[in-house]
Short mmCIF file of C-alpha atoms in Angstrom, two decimals:
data_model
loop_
_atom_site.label_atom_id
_atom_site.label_comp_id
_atom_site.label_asym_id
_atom_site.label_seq_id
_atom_site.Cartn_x
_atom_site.Cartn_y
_atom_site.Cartn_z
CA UNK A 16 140.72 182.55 83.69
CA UNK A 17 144.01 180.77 84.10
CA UNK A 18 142.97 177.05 86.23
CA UNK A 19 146.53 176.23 86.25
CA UNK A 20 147.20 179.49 88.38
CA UNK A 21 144.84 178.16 91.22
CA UNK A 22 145.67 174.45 90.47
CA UNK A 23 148.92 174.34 92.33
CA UNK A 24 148.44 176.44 95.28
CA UNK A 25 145.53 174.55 96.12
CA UNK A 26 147.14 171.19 95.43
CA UNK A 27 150.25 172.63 97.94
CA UNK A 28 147.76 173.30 100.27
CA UNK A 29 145.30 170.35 100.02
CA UNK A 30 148.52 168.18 99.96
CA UNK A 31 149.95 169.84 103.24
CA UNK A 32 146.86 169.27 105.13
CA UNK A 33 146.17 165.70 104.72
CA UNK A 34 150.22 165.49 105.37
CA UNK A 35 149.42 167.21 108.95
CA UNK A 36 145.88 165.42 109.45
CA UNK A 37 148.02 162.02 109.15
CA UNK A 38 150.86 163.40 111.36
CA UNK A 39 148.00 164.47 114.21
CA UNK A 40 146.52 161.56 114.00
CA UNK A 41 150.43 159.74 114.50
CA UNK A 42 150.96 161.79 117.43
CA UNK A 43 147.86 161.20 118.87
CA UNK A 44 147.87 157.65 119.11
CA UNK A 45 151.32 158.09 120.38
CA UNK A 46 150.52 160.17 123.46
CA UNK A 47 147.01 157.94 123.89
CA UNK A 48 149.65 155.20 124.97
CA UNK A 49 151.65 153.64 121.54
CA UNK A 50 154.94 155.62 123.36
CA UNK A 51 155.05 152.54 125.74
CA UNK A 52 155.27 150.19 122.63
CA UNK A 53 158.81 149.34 121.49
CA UNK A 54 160.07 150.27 118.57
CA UNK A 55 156.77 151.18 117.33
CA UNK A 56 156.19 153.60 119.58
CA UNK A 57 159.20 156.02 118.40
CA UNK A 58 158.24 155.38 114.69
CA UNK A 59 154.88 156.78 115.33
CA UNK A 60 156.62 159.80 116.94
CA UNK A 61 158.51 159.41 113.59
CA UNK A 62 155.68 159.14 111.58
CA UNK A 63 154.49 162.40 112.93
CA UNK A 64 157.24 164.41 112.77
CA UNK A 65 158.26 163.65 109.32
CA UNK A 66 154.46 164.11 107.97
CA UNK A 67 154.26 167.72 110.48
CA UNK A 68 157.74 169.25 108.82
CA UNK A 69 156.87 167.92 105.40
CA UNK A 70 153.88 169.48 105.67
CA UNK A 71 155.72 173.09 106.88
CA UNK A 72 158.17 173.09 104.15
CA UNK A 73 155.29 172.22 101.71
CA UNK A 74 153.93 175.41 102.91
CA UNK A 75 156.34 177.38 102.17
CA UNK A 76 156.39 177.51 98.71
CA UNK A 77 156.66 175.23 95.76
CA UNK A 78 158.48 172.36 96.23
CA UNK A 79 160.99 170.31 94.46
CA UNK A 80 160.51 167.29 93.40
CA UNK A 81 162.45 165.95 95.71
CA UNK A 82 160.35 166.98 98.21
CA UNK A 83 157.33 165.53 96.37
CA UNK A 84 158.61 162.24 96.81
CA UNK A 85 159.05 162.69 100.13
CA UNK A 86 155.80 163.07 101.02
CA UNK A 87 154.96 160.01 98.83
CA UNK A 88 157.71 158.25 101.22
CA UNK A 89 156.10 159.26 104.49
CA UNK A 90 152.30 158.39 102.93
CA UNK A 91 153.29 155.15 101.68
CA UNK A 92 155.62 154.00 104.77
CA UNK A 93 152.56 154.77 106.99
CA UNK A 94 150.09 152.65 104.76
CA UNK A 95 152.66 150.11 104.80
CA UNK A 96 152.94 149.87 108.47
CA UNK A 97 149.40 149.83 108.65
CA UNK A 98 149.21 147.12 106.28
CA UNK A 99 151.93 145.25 108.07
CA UNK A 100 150.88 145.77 111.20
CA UNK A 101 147.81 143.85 109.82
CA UNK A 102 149.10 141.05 108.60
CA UNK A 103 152.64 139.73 109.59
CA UNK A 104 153.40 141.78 112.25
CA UNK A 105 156.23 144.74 112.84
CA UNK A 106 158.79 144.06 115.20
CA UNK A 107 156.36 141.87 117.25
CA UNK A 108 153.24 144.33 116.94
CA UNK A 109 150.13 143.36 116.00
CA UNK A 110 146.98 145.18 115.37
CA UNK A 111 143.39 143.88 114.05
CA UNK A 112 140.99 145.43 111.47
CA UNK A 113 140.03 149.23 111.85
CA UNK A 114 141.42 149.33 115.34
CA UNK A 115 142.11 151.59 116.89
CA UNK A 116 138.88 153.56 115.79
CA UNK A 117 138.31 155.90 114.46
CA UNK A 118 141.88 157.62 114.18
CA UNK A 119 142.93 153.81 111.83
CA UNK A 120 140.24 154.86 109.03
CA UNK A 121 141.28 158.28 109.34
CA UNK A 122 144.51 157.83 108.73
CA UNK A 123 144.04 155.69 105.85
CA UNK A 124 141.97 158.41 104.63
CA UNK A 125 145.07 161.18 105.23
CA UNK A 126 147.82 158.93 103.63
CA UNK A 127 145.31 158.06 100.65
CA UNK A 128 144.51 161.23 100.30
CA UNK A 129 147.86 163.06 99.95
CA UNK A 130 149.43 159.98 97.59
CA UNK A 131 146.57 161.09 95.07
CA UNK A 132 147.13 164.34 95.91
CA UNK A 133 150.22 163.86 94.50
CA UNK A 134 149.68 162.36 91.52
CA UNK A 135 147.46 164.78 90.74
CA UNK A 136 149.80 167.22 91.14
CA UNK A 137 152.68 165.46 88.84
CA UNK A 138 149.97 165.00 85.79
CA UNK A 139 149.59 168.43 85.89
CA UNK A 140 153.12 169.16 86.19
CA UNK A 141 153.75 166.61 83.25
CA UNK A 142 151.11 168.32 81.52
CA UNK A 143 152.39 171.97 81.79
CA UNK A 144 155.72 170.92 80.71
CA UNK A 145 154.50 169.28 77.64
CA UNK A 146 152.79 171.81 76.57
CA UNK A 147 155.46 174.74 77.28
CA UNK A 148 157.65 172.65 75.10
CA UNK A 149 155.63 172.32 72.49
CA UNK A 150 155.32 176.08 72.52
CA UNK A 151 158.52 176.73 72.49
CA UNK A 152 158.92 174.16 69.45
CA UNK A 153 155.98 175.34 67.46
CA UNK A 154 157.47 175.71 63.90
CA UNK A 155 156.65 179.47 62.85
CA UNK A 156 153.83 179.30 60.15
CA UNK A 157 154.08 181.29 56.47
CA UNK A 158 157.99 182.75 57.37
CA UNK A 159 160.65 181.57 55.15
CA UNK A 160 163.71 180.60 56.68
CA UNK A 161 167.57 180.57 54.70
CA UNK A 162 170.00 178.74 55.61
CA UNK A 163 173.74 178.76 54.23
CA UNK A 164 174.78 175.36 53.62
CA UNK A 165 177.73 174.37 55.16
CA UNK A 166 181.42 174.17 53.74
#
């Protein structure tokens, strides 16, 4: 049985739902009263609707790249935030500990989750190209090969 064949559809899918878990969790707060916050309160509605069509076009099919990195953007600008928001502030905004609970632990847990998700995924991309180049370079074994030398 081929693993790589279930590898990456499960990795699309595992990816895409701790992309929408974090993006629920976004809009959440937001409705629960971080929309009366300035500045914050719009990148939370941000936040969610980056992590909610990220997690549709991941969907969809394999993605790029590209789109990869993405979702590494939106995971790591969240946990960044949070960290921020933590420790010097954002735009004024300050928040203490694992507040609000439970939805700051299970966020951390979302945005964790998909950036080693991720990685994940891009070893075993790394992998499968490695190897389907050295397939392709594989020297073939007791043939004898002429060559004309050149003029």
């Amino acid at each position: 049985m081929n693993t790589q064949r279930f590898l990456v559809p499960t990795l699309r899918a595992a990816t895409a739902a701790t992309l929408a878990a974090g993006g629920y969790i976004h809009a959440q707060l937001y409705i629960d009263g971080y929309r009366f916050i300035h500045i914050i309160g719009p990148l939370f509605l941000l936040q969610a609707s980056a992590s909610f069509a990220l997690a549709a076009l991941l969907l969809i099919g394999t993605p790029p790249p590209l789109l990869r990195i993405s979702e590494a953007g939106v995971a790591l600008g969240a946990l960044g935030g949070f960290t921020a928001s933590r420790t010097v502030g954002v735009f004024g905004f300050t928040e203490r500990g694992l507040q609000p609970a439970p939805q700051a632990v299970l966020s951390l847990l979302a945005e964790t989750g998909t950036l080693l998700l991720l990685a994940v995924w891009q070893v075993s991309a790394t992998r499968q190209r490695r190897a389907a180049r050295r397939a392709v370079s594989t020297p073939i074994r007791n043939r004898y090969i002429t060559r004309t030398p050149p003029n």
